[in-house]
mmCIF file of C-alpha atoms in Angstrom:
data_model
loop_
_atom_site.group_PDB
_atom_site.id
_atom_site.type_symbol
_atom_site.label_atom_id
_atom_site.label_comp_id
_atom_site.label_asym_id
_atom_site.label_seq_id
_atom_site.Cartn_x
_atom_site.Cartn_y
_atom_site.Cartn_z
ATOM 1 C CA MET A 29 101.920 67.874 120.720
ATOM 2 C CA MET A 30 100.585 70.918 118.944
ATOM 3 C CA ALA A 31 97.159 72.349 118.411
ATOM 4 C CA GLU A 32 95.822 72.277 114.877
ATOM 5 C CA ILE A 33 93.762 74.932 113.118
ATOM 6 C CA VAL A 34 91.322 72.881 111.053
ATOM 7 C CA GLY A 35 89.914 75.819 109.083
ATOM 8 C CA ALA A 36 87.353 78.559 109.329
ATOM 9 C CA TYR A 37 83.585 78.809 109.126
ATOM 10 C CA PHE A 38 82.035 82.148 108.258
ATOM 11 C CA THR A 39 78.363 83.030 108.226
ATOM 12 C CA SER A 40 75.866 85.865 108.423
ATOM 13 C CA HIS A 41 74.205 86.045 111.824
ATOM 14 C CA VAL A 42 71.161 88.354 111.590
ATOM 15 C CA PRO A 43 68.478 87.851 114.285
ATOM 16 C CA ALA A 44 65.866 87.056 111.620
ATOM 17 C CA ILE A 45 67.646 83.694 111.131
ATOM 18 C CA GLY A 46 66.814 82.890 114.751
ATOM 19 C CA GLY A 47 63.199 83.770 114.082
ATOM 20 C CA ALA A 48 63.145 81.477 111.039
ATOM 21 C CA ILE A 49 64.612 78.608 113.083
ATOM 22 C CA ALA A 50 62.105 79.192 115.909
ATOM 23 C CA ARG A 51 59.196 79.064 113.430
ATOM 24 C CA GLY A 52 60.600 76.064 111.538
ATOM 25 C CA ASP A 53 60.800 78.082 108.314
ATOM 26 C CA GLN A 54 64.059 76.521 107.083
ATOM 27 C CA HIS A 55 62.386 74.883 104.108
ATOM 28 C CA ASN A 56 60.020 77.593 102.960
ATOM 29 C CA GLU A 57 60.565 79.430 99.704
ATOM 30 C CA TYR A 58 62.042 82.514 101.357
ATOM 31 C CA TRP A 59 64.528 80.820 103.690
ATOM 32 C CA LYS A 60 65.501 77.600 101.885
ATOM 33 C CA PRO A 61 68.171 79.211 99.657
ATOM 34 C CA PHE A 62 69.977 80.387 102.811
ATOM 35 C CA PHE A 63 69.588 77.216 104.887
ATOM 36 C CA ASP A 64 70.675 75.095 101.906
ATOM 37 C CA GLY A 65 74.189 76.357 102.621
ATOM 38 C CA PHE A 66 74.485 74.449 105.889
ATOM 39 C CA PRO A 67 74.400 70.676 105.246
ATOM 40 C CA SER A 68 77.871 70.934 103.674
ATOM 41 C CA VAL A 69 79.095 73.033 106.620
ATOM 42 C CA ARG A 70 77.795 70.396 109.046
ATOM 43 C CA ARG A 71 79.445 67.551 107.119
ATOM 44 C CA TRP A 72 82.735 69.454 107.172
ATOM 45 C CA LEU A 73 82.504 70.046 110.931
ATOM 46 C CA ALA A 74 81.704 66.358 111.464
ATOM 47 C CA GLU A 75 84.809 65.467 109.467
ATOM 48 C CA VAL A 76 87.297 67.904 111.038
ATOM 49 C CA LYS A 77 85.928 67.390 114.568
ATOM 50 C CA PRO A 78 86.966 70.637 116.279
ATOM 51 C CA ASP A 79 87.288 70.821 120.088
ATOM 52 C CA VAL A 80 87.525 74.589 120.355
ATOM 53 C CA ALA A 81 86.123 77.525 118.385
ATOM 54 C CA VAL A 82 87.740 80.943 118.354
ATOM 55 C CA VAL A 83 84.828 83.207 117.438
ATOM 56 C CA PHE A 84 85.168 86.722 116.037
ATOM 57 C CA SER A 85 81.898 88.643 116.247
ATOM 58 C CA ASN A 86 80.381 91.944 117.299
ATOM 59 C CA ASP A 87 78.130 92.575 120.263
ATOM 60 C CA HIS A 88 74.808 94.310 119.499
ATOM 61 C CA GLY A 89 74.098 95.801 122.899
ATOM 62 C CA LEU A 90 73.764 92.716 125.076
ATOM 63 C CA ASN A 91 77.109 92.688 126.882
ATOM 64 C CA PHE A 92 78.577 96.070 125.989
ATOM 65 C CA PHE A 93 76.983 99.502 126.177
ATOM 66 C CA LEU A 94 78.277 102.958 125.304
ATOM 67 C CA ASP A 95 79.417 103.549 128.903
ATOM 68 C CA ALA A 96 82.436 101.334 128.207
ATOM 69 C CA MET A 97 82.954 100.218 124.629
ATOM 70 C CA PRO A 98 86.062 98.144 123.967
ATOM 71 C CA THR A 99 87.546 98.162 120.479
ATOM 72 C CA PHE A 100 88.688 94.552 120.875
ATOM 73 C CA ALA A 101 87.515 92.361 123.766
ATOM 74 C CA VAL A 102 88.695 88.821 124.427
ATOM 75 C CA GLY A 103 86.655 86.500 126.617
ATOM 76 C CA ALA A 104 88.507 84.609 129.337
ATOM 77 C CA ALA A 105 85.523 83.120 131.122
ATOM 78 C CA LYS A 106 84.743 79.565 132.187
ATOM 79 C CA SER A 107 81.361 79.910 130.508
ATOM 80 C CA TYR A 108 79.398 82.377 128.400
ATOM 81 C CA ALA A 109 75.649 82.786 128.611
ATOM 82 C CA ASN A 110 73.231 84.255 126.086
ATOM 83 C CA GLU A 111 70.370 86.355 127.470
ATOM 84 C CA ASP A 112 67.228 88.154 126.363
ATOM 85 C CA GLU A 113 68.252 90.719 123.752
ATOM 86 C CA GLY A 114 64.895 92.453 123.799
ATOM 87 C CA TRP A 115 63.712 91.643 120.290
ATOM 88 C CA GLY A 116 61.972 88.340 120.802
ATOM 89 C CA LEU A 117 64.619 85.720 120.105
ATOM 90 C CA PRO A 118 64.712 82.607 122.262
ATOM 91 C CA VAL A 119 67.515 82.555 124.848
ATOM 92 C CA TYR A 120 70.138 80.199 123.465
ATOM 93 C CA LYS A 121 72.290 77.596 125.186
ATOM 94 C CA SER A 122 75.358 78.651 127.153
ATOM 95 C CA PHE A 123 78.884 77.982 125.961
ATOM 96 C CA GLU A 124 81.766 76.392 127.809
ATOM 97 C CA GLY A 125 84.883 78.555 127.766
ATOM 98 C CA HIS A 126 88.549 77.622 127.552
ATOM 99 C CA PRO A 127 90.187 80.098 129.946
ATOM 100 C CA ALA A 128 93.706 78.690 129.576
ATOM 101 C CA LEU A 129 93.647 79.144 125.806
ATOM 102 C CA SER A 130 91.991 82.556 126.226
ATOM 103 C CA TRP A 131 94.828 83.749 128.464
ATOM 104 C CA HIS A 132 97.383 82.361 126.030
ATOM 105 C CA VAL A 133 95.726 84.366 123.227
ATOM 106 C CA ILE A 134 95.597 87.440 125.471
ATOM 107 C CA GLU A 135 99.312 87.123 126.293
ATOM 108 C CA GLU A 136 100.194 86.917 122.610
ATOM 109 C CA LEU A 137 97.941 89.862 121.707
ATOM 110 C CA VAL A 138 99.211 92.205 124.412
ATOM 111 C CA GLY A 139 102.748 90.992 123.730
ATOM 112 C CA SER A 140 102.151 92.018 120.117
ATOM 113 C CA GLU A 141 101.026 95.477 121.316
ATOM 114 C CA PHE A 142 97.267 95.028 120.876
ATOM 115 C CA ASP A 143 95.755 96.927 123.819
ATOM 116 C CA ILE A 144 92.724 94.704 124.240
ATOM 117 C CA THR A 145 90.075 94.400 126.936
ATOM 118 C CA THR A 146 89.886 91.095 128.792
ATOM 119 C CA CYS A 147 86.564 89.763 130.050
ATOM 120 C CA GLN A 148 86.185 87.155 132.769
ATOM 121 C CA LYS A 149 82.461 87.776 132.535
ATOM 122 C CA MET A 150 80.910 88.174 129.112
ATOM 123 C CA LEU A 151 77.486 87.541 127.644
ATOM 124 C CA VAL A 152 77.407 86.478 124.007
ATOM 125 C CA ASP A 153 74.562 87.518 121.749
ATOM 126 C CA HIS A 154 72.957 86.164 118.566
ATOM 127 C CA ALA A 155 76.171 86.897 116.667
ATOM 128 C CA VAL A 156 77.696 83.883 118.426
ATOM 129 C CA SER A 157 74.589 81.793 119.118
ATOM 130 C CA ILE A 158 73.016 81.815 115.651
ATOM 131 C CA PRO A 159 76.115 80.548 113.813
ATOM 132 C CA PHE A 160 76.222 77.689 116.343
ATOM 133 C CA GLU A 161 72.498 76.955 115.937
ATOM 134 C CA LEU A 162 73.090 76.792 112.183
ATOM 135 C CA ALA A 163 76.168 74.577 112.453
ATOM 136 C CA TRP A 164 74.942 72.156 115.130
ATOM 137 C CA PRO A 165 71.134 72.414 115.004
ATOM 138 C CA ASP A 166 70.438 69.253 116.988
ATOM 139 C CA ALA A 167 73.128 69.543 119.651
ATOM 140 C CA ALA A 168 71.922 69.084 123.241
ATOM 141 C CA GLU A 169 75.059 70.950 124.250
ATOM 142 C CA TRP A 170 77.691 72.612 122.092
ATOM 143 C CA PRO A 171 80.401 70.174 121.003
ATOM 144 C CA VAL A 172 83.177 72.781 121.253
ATOM 145 C CA LYS A 173 84.504 75.187 123.858
ATOM 146 C CA ILE A 174 84.831 78.785 122.788
ATOM 147 C CA VAL A 175 87.191 81.735 122.952
ATOM 148 C CA PRO A 176 85.017 84.714 121.932
ATOM 149 C CA ILE A 177 86.619 87.863 120.536
ATOM 150 C CA ALA A 178 84.377 90.906 120.116
ATOM 151 C CA ILE A 179 85.176 93.704 117.677
ATOM 152 C CA ASN A 180 83.445 97.066 118.074
ATOM 153 C CA THR A 181 81.268 97.723 115.037
ATOM 154 C CA VAL A 182 78.760 99.898 116.906
ATOM 155 C CA GLN A 183 80.539 103.191 117.548
ATOM 156 C CA PHE A 184 83.051 104.976 115.329
ATOM 157 C CA PRO A 185 85.992 105.146 115.440
ATOM 158 C CA VAL A 186 85.780 101.458 114.517
ATOM 159 C CA PRO A 187 89.063 99.589 113.977
ATOM 160 C CA SER A 188 90.298 99.442 110.398
ATOM 161 C CA PRO A 189 90.238 96.354 108.201
ATOM 162 C CA LYS A 190 94.037 96.469 108.322
ATOM 163 C CA ARG A 191 94.069 96.411 112.118
ATOM 164 C CA CYS A 192 91.509 93.611 112.245
ATOM 165 C CA LEU A 193 93.559 91.488 109.857
ATOM 166 C CA ALA A 194 96.647 92.100 112.007
ATOM 167 C CA LEU A 195 94.668 91.190 115.141
ATOM 168 C CA GLY A 196 93.551 87.962 113.519
ATOM 169 C CA ARG A 197 97.107 87.130 112.455
ATOM 170 C CA ALA A 198 98.280 87.635 116.045
ATOM 171 C CA VAL A 199 95.493 85.357 117.295
ATOM 172 C CA GLY A 200 96.625 82.793 114.728
ATOM 173 C CA ARG A 201 100.202 82.958 116.034
ATOM 174 C CA ALA A 202 98.877 82.306 119.523
ATOM 175 C CA LEU A 203 96.850 79.311 118.354
ATOM 176 C CA ARG A 204 99.805 77.778 116.505
ATOM 177 C CA SER A 205 102.030 78.122 119.590
ATOM 178 C CA TRP A 206 99.472 76.642 121.988
ATOM 179 C CA GLN A 207 100.932 73.524 123.595
ATOM 180 C CA GLY A 208 97.712 71.561 123.565
ATOM 181 C CA ASN A 209 96.326 68.943 121.227
ATOM 182 C CA GLU A 210 93.054 70.728 120.526
ATOM 183 C CA ARG A 211 91.591 70.942 117.071
ATOM 184 C CA ILE A 212 90.614 74.569 116.603
ATOM 185 C CA VAL A 213 88.025 76.007 114.231
ATOM 186 C CA VAL A 214 88.020 79.736 113.633
ATOM 187 C CA ILE A 215 84.610 81.370 113.185
ATOM 188 C CA GLY A 216 83.869 84.785 111.711
ATOM 189 C CA THR A 217 80.264 86.006 111.863
ATOM 190 C CA GLY A 218 78.122 88.785 110.428
ATOM 191 C CA GLY A 219 77.752 90.549 107.105
ATOM 192 C CA LEU A 220 77.790 90.603 104.267
ATOM 193 C CA SER A 221 76.531 93.917 102.877
ATOM 194 C CA HIS A 222 73.540 95.424 104.663
ATOM 195 C CA GLN A 223 72.319 98.646 106.208
ATOM 196 C CA LEU A 224 69.598 98.932 108.831
ATOM 197 C CA GLU A 225 69.385 102.651 109.472
ATOM 198 C CA GLY A 226 68.689 105.884 107.697
ATOM 199 C CA GLU A 227 67.233 106.687 104.329
ATOM 200 C CA ARG A 228 69.701 104.234 102.799
ATOM 201 C CA ALA A 229 68.242 101.338 104.859
ATOM 202 C CA GLY A 230 68.001 98.265 102.661
ATOM 203 C CA PHE A 231 71.233 99.033 100.821
ATOM 204 C CA MET A 232 73.232 95.983 99.724
ATOM 205 C CA ASN A 233 76.212 95.702 97.386
ATOM 206 C CA PRO A 234 76.792 92.335 95.718
ATOM 207 C CA ASP A 235 79.775 93.744 93.805
ATOM 208 C CA TYR A 236 81.643 94.628 96.996
ATOM 209 C CA ASP A 237 80.626 91.285 98.522
ATOM 210 C CA LYS A 238 82.064 89.546 95.451
ATOM 211 C CA PHE A 239 85.287 91.523 95.829
ATOM 212 C CA CYS A 240 85.542 90.315 99.437
ATOM 213 C CA LEU A 241 84.792 86.703 98.520
ATOM 214 C CA ASP A 242 87.240 86.794 95.610
ATOM 215 C CA HIS A 243 90.126 87.950 97.825
ATOM 216 C CA LEU A 244 89.440 86.707 101.352
ATOM 217 C CA ALA A 245 91.208 83.377 100.995
ATOM 218 C CA ALA A 246 94.160 84.116 98.716
ATOM 219 C CA ASP A 247 94.808 87.820 99.255
ATOM 220 C CA PRO A 248 93.136 89.138 102.415
ATOM 221 C CA ASP A 249 95.391 92.188 102.385
ATOM 222 C CA ALA A 250 93.364 93.379 99.388
ATOM 223 C CA LEU A 251 90.473 93.966 101.812
ATOM 224 C CA THR A 252 92.600 96.375 103.829
ATOM 225 C CA GLN A 253 92.845 98.944 101.014
ATOM 226 C CA HIS A 254 89.626 100.525 102.312
ATOM 227 C CA SER A 255 89.210 102.510 105.492
ATOM 228 C CA VAL A 256 86.333 101.309 107.650
ATOM 229 C CA GLU A 257 84.343 104.397 106.628
ATOM 230 C CA GLU A 258 84.856 103.352 103.012
ATOM 231 C CA VAL A 259 83.679 99.849 103.925
ATOM 232 C CA ALA A 260 80.531 101.404 105.418
ATOM 233 C CA GLN A 261 80.034 103.281 102.156
ATOM 234 C CA LEU A 262 80.567 100.123 100.091
ATOM 235 C CA ALA A 263 78.927 97.497 102.299
ATOM 236 C CA GLY A 264 76.390 99.482 104.311
ATOM 237 C CA THR A 265 76.608 100.512 107.936
ATOM 238 C CA GLN A 266 76.150 96.964 109.252
ATOM 239 C CA GLY A 267 78.182 95.548 106.371
ATOM 240 C CA ILE A 268 81.250 96.594 108.353
ATOM 241 C CA GLU A 269 80.738 93.273 110.158
ATOM 242 C CA ILE A 270 83.044 91.996 107.401
ATOM 243 C CA LEU A 271 85.703 93.018 109.942
ATOM 244 C CA ASN A 272 84.899 89.810 111.835
ATOM 245 C CA TRP A 273 85.520 87.797 108.665
ATOM 246 C CA ILE A 274 88.784 89.630 107.997
ATOM 247 C CA ALA A 275 90.042 88.964 111.538
ATOM 248 C CA ALA A 276 89.004 85.300 111.333
ATOM 249 C CA ARG A 277 90.785 84.984 107.982
ATOM 250 C CA GLY A 278 93.909 86.454 109.587
ATOM 251 C CA ALA A 279 93.836 83.782 112.284
ATOM 252 C CA LEU A 280 94.179 81.070 109.638
ATOM 253 C CA GLY A 281 97.662 82.373 108.889
ATOM 254 C CA ASP A 282 99.340 83.029 105.578
ATOM 255 C CA VAL A 283 98.994 79.503 104.233
ATOM 256 C CA PRO A 284 97.343 78.308 101.023
ATOM 257 C CA LEU A 285 93.649 77.771 101.622
ATOM 258 C CA ALA A 286 90.996 75.794 99.810
ATOM 259 C CA GLU A 287 87.320 76.595 99.753
ATOM 260 C CA VAL A 288 85.102 73.755 100.953
ATOM 261 C CA THR A 289 81.680 75.311 100.481
ATOM 262 C CA ARG A 290 80.141 78.719 99.873
ATOM 263 C CA ASN A 291 76.609 80.034 99.623
ATOM 264 C CA TYR A 292 75.644 83.597 98.693
ATOM 265 C CA HIS A 293 72.030 84.713 98.678
ATOM 266 C CA ILE A 294 70.048 87.973 98.648
ATOM 267 C CA PRO A 295 68.119 88.753 100.777
ATOM 268 C CA ILE A 296 67.554 87.373 104.236
ATOM 269 C CA SER A 297 65.757 90.137 106.063
ATOM 270 C CA ASN A 298 67.724 93.269 105.044
ATOM 271 C CA THR A 299 70.943 91.375 104.438
ATOM 272 C CA ALA A 300 73.052 89.892 101.673
ATOM 273 C CA ALA A 301 73.779 86.534 103.280
ATOM 274 C CA CYS A 302 76.867 84.416 102.899
ATOM 275 C CA THR A 303 78.187 81.207 104.394
ATOM 276 C CA LEU A 304 81.729 80.007 103.688
ATOM 277 C CA VAL A 305 84.164 77.315 104.827
ATOM 278 C CA LEU A 306 87.907 77.556 104.191
ATOM 279 C CA GLU A 307 90.508 74.974 105.159
ATOM 280 C CA PRO A 308 94.269 74.625 104.735
ATOM 281 C CA ALA A 309 94.923 73.376 101.196
ATOM 282 C CA MET B 27 95.335 108.733 111.517
ATOM 283 C CA THR B 28 91.898 108.562 110.048
ATOM 284 C CA SER B 29 92.176 110.425 106.743
ATOM 285 C CA ASP B 30 90.202 113.584 106.072
ATOM 286 C CA ARG B 31 88.417 111.689 103.323
ATOM 287 C CA SER B 32 87.308 108.978 105.751
ATOM 288 C CA LEU B 33 86.280 111.504 108.399
ATOM 289 C CA ALA B 34 84.203 113.313 105.775
ATOM 290 C CA LEU B 35 82.470 110.046 104.946
ATOM 291 C CA ARG B 36 81.091 109.905 108.505
ATOM 292 C CA ARG B 37 78.545 112.523 107.384
ATOM 293 C CA SER B 38 78.540 112.360 103.587
ATOM 294 C CA ILE B 39 77.347 108.868 102.656
ATOM 295 C CA PRO B 40 73.863 109.553 101.249
ATOM 296 C CA GLY B 41 71.064 108.737 103.693
ATOM 297 C CA THR B 42 73.577 107.732 106.334
ATOM 298 C CA ALA B 43 75.210 109.203 109.426
ATOM 299 C CA LEU B 44 77.911 106.986 110.896
ATOM 300 C CA PHE B 45 77.445 106.659 114.642
ATOM 301 C CA ASP B 46 80.508 108.395 116.067
ATOM 302 C CA GLY B 47 81.430 110.293 119.206
ATOM 303 C CA GLU B 48 79.236 113.258 118.362
ATOM 304 C CA LEU B 49 76.136 111.088 117.911
ATOM 305 C CA ALA B 50 77.051 108.763 120.790
ATOM 306 C CA GLU B 51 77.272 111.754 123.128
ATOM 307 C CA ARG B 52 74.027 113.269 121.829
ATOM 308 C CA GLY B 53 72.167 109.991 122.078
ATOM 309 C CA PHE B 54 73.459 108.595 125.351
ATOM 310 C CA GLN B 55 70.228 108.845 127.360
ATOM 311 C CA LEU B 56 68.025 107.469 124.583
ATOM 312 C CA ASN B 57 70.405 104.599 123.925
ATOM 313 C CA ALA B 58 70.700 103.903 127.661
ATOM 314 C CA MET B 59 66.922 103.578 127.871
ATOM 315 C CA CYS B 60 66.853 101.258 124.865
ATOM 316 C CA PHE B 61 69.693 99.176 126.305
ATOM 317 C CA SER B 62 67.560 98.666 129.430
ATOM 318 C CA PHE B 63 64.959 96.921 127.262
ATOM 319 C CA ASN B 64 67.099 93.793 127.268
ATOM 320 C CA GLU B 65 65.128 93.045 130.457
ATOM 321 C CA ALA B 66 61.493 92.046 130.148
ATOM 322 C CA ALA B 67 60.568 93.851 133.369
ATOM 323 C CA ASN B 68 61.844 97.115 131.895
ATOM 324 C CA ARG B 69 59.901 96.615 128.670
ATOM 325 C CA LYS B 70 56.811 96.112 130.772
ATOM 326 C CA ALA B 71 57.510 99.203 132.872
ATOM 327 C CA PHE B 72 57.876 101.298 129.703
ATOM 328 C CA LEU B 73 54.562 100.060 128.377
ATOM 329 C CA ALA B 74 52.853 100.635 131.728
ATOM 330 C CA ASP B 75 53.986 104.273 132.048
ATOM 331 C CA GLU B 76 55.973 105.582 129.112
ATOM 332 C CA ASP B 77 56.329 109.132 130.500
ATOM 333 C CA ALA B 78 57.672 107.958 133.822
ATOM 334 C CA TYR B 79 60.044 105.501 132.200
ATOM 335 C CA CYS B 80 61.453 108.114 129.817
ATOM 336 C CA ALA B 81 61.820 110.572 132.695
ATOM 337 C CA LYS B 82 63.849 108.026 134.615
ATOM 338 C CA PHE B 83 66.412 108.045 131.793
ATOM 339 C CA ALA B 84 66.293 111.848 131.448
ATOM 340 C CA LEU B 85 65.621 111.830 127.710
ATOM 341 C CA THR B 86 66.162 115.194 126.053
ATOM 342 C CA PRO B 87 62.981 116.912 124.804
ATOM 343 C CA GLU B 88 64.001 116.013 121.233
ATOM 344 C CA GLN B 89 64.451 112.351 122.194
ATOM 345 C CA ARG B 90 61.201 112.257 124.172
ATOM 346 C CA LYS B 91 59.262 113.688 121.226
ATOM 347 C CA ALA B 92 60.849 111.263 118.776
ATOM 348 C CA VAL B 93 59.883 108.321 121.009
ATOM 349 C CA ALA B 94 56.360 109.684 121.564
ATOM 350 C CA ASP B 95 55.934 110.140 117.806
ATOM 351 C CA ARG B 96 57.470 106.688 117.057
ATOM 352 C CA ASP B 97 59.599 108.677 114.589
ATOM 353 C CA VAL B 98 62.652 106.577 113.783
ATOM 354 C CA PRO B 99 64.505 109.166 111.633
ATOM 355 C CA ALA B 100 64.038 111.682 114.473
ATOM 356 C CA MET B 101 65.409 109.133 116.961
ATOM 357 C CA LEU B 102 68.489 108.719 114.752
ATOM 358 C CA ARG B 103 68.936 112.496 114.522
ATOM 359 C CA ALA B 104 68.669 112.619 118.318
ATOM 360 C CA GLY B 105 71.625 110.248 118.569
ATOM 361 C CA GLY B 106 69.824 106.925 118.679
ATOM 362 C CA ASN B 107 71.834 103.943 117.465
ATOM 363 C CA VAL B 108 69.957 101.353 115.469
ATOM 364 C CA TYR B 109 71.236 98.388 117.505
ATOM 365 C CA TYR B 110 69.666 99.882 120.646
ATOM 366 C CA LEU B 111 66.641 101.364 118.881
ATOM 367 C CA ALA B 112 65.809 97.885 117.589
ATOM 368 C CA LYS B 113 65.123 96.872 121.192
ATOM 369 C CA LEU B 114 62.583 99.712 121.482
ATOM 370 C CA ALA B 115 61.072 98.702 118.146
ATOM 371 C CA GLY B 116 60.760 95.148 119.465
ATOM 372 C CA ILE B 117 58.400 96.411 122.187
ATOM 373 C CA PHE B 118 56.021 97.474 119.437
ATOM 374 C CA GLY B 119 56.486 94.210 117.549
ATOM 375 C CA LEU B 120 58.477 95.897 114.778
ATOM 376 C CA ASN B 121 61.491 94.217 113.184
ATOM 377 C CA VAL B 122 64.287 95.700 111.080
ATOM 378 C CA GLN B 123 62.267 95.366 107.877
ATOM 379 C CA ASP B 124 59.472 97.406 109.444
ATOM 380 C CA LEU B 125 62.123 99.930 110.505
ATOM 381 C CA GLY B 126 63.489 99.994 106.959
ATOM 382 C CA ALA B 127 60.052 100.761 105.569
ATOM 383 C CA LEU B 128 59.504 103.508 108.156
ATOM 384 C CA GLN B 129 62.868 105.141 107.488
ATOM 385 C CA THR B 130 62.641 105.062 103.707
ATOM 386 C CA GLY B 131 58.996 106.102 103.579
ATOM 387 C CA ARG B 132 57.974 103.013 101.617
ATOM 388 C CA PRO B 133 55.081 100.694 102.408
ATOM 389 C CA LEU B 134 56.415 97.495 104.017
ATOM 390 C CA GLN B 135 55.754 95.279 101.010
ATOM 391 C CA GLU B 136 57.454 97.764 98.702
ATOM 392 C CA PHE B 137 60.514 97.816 100.973
ATOM 393 C CA LYS B 138 60.599 94.005 101.001
ATOM 394 C CA ASP B 139 60.264 93.948 97.214
ATOM 395 C CA TYR B 140 63.182 96.404 96.988
ATOM 396 C CA LEU B 141 65.321 94.004 99.054
ATOM 397 C CA VAL B 142 64.408 91.041 96.841
ATOM 398 C CA SER B 143 64.989 93.088 93.686
ATOM 399 C CA GLN B 144 68.674 93.434 94.574
ATOM 400 C CA ARG B 145 69.120 89.720 93.844
ATOM 401 C CA ALA B 146 69.211 90.739 90.187
ATOM 402 C CA GLY B 147 72.550 92.474 90.791
ATOM 403 C CA ILE B 148 74.409 89.318 91.815
ATOM 404 C CA ASP B 149 77.174 88.141 89.494
ATOM 405 C CA PRO B 150 76.173 84.560 88.547
ATOM 406 C CA ALA B 151 79.712 83.504 89.498
ATOM 407 C CA ILE B 152 78.888 83.963 93.191
ATOM 408 C CA ALA B 153 75.131 83.354 93.257
ATOM 409 C CA GLY B 154 73.888 80.417 95.288
ATOM 410 C CA LEU B 155 75.529 77.302 96.658
ATOM 411 C CA HIS B 156 78.964 76.144 95.483
ATOM 412 C CA VAL B 157 80.346 72.986 97.101
ATOM 413 C CA SER B 158 84.019 72.648 96.151
ATOM 414 C CA ARG B 159 84.794 69.564 98.205
ATOM 415 C CA GLU B 160 82.068 66.985 98.633
ATOM 416 C CA ILE B 161 82.124 65.262 102.025
ATOM 417 C CA ALA B 162 80.154 62.051 102.396
#
């Protein structure tokens, strides 16, 4: 009996998506090109029927503040709540955790010399909730348990793409050695290129996004040629959320992958949006 | 080690200052106040008595002036981080597109048009929806 990694789902997570859902704007001219990416994601999830999601994302000042800012934080809670983030989004449904799998991942990570933070209490923000709202819009409760992994993208020094890929690979090793029969989906959220602050606010870079999309599946190491400062230069200051995608890609392991569906659209709010599903070929 | 080139980028990307230790230290009080705005009661207390609320968090004079002036670039220079500042902006009903317009000195519609205009730069090979495996 072994757990199976069914594939990975990646998507942008900006709060404005939550606003669009709350207003029922999914079909208007502005939002439709983005939301059109999700029926194929939902059909894929219905087919592969995951039980657990390992979610790589970044906190935006709901759970973590600058008093104590972990570079990598792994949730090991029985449940994870969302709360008021201060900018008008609805409070989203809570998530059921999978503490036993969390601790197994934590053991593998620390055993592999990743000096992570472990969290038996952890709030999750829109970076987790919005991808779930997009994937399972009609769910009364979430159909999967989660193991959330937060990567610091708020305060430099931020971990490098290389380190995030290695972290993801270590998480993948843990998942493949888990003695359970769960079907596991890996989720990477955020990005792609965007910048919220400064005189360069509004910056996007479809060429860098294309580079990432061209290499993520077959050659993720190509994304580690840049330092994270260089990624900020190329992708914008919030575009460094690609780190979550890189880590999630690492968790799939070094196996041939096939793309199931992909949608790339500019803009949603200030962001170049992308949604992607990869599965073992 | 972070290379000298990467460290230099923290301050040399045009129109951008990467939020590092120097800025995090400078901005701690302002960001702490903004972090408190996760709670509705705190947002209300700020609106009821802005001076008293800012005093409670011991904002620096530079931070207090930036908040009083609703001057987002000045808040950034005073160490504000956009993730936390967005919670302050939310109190005034401003979203990140409004913030973008304020920071770039463009009228809101012009800033939105600038965002949409970047669609023209997308390589057609990646534009839009591509379903590689149809699932019934």
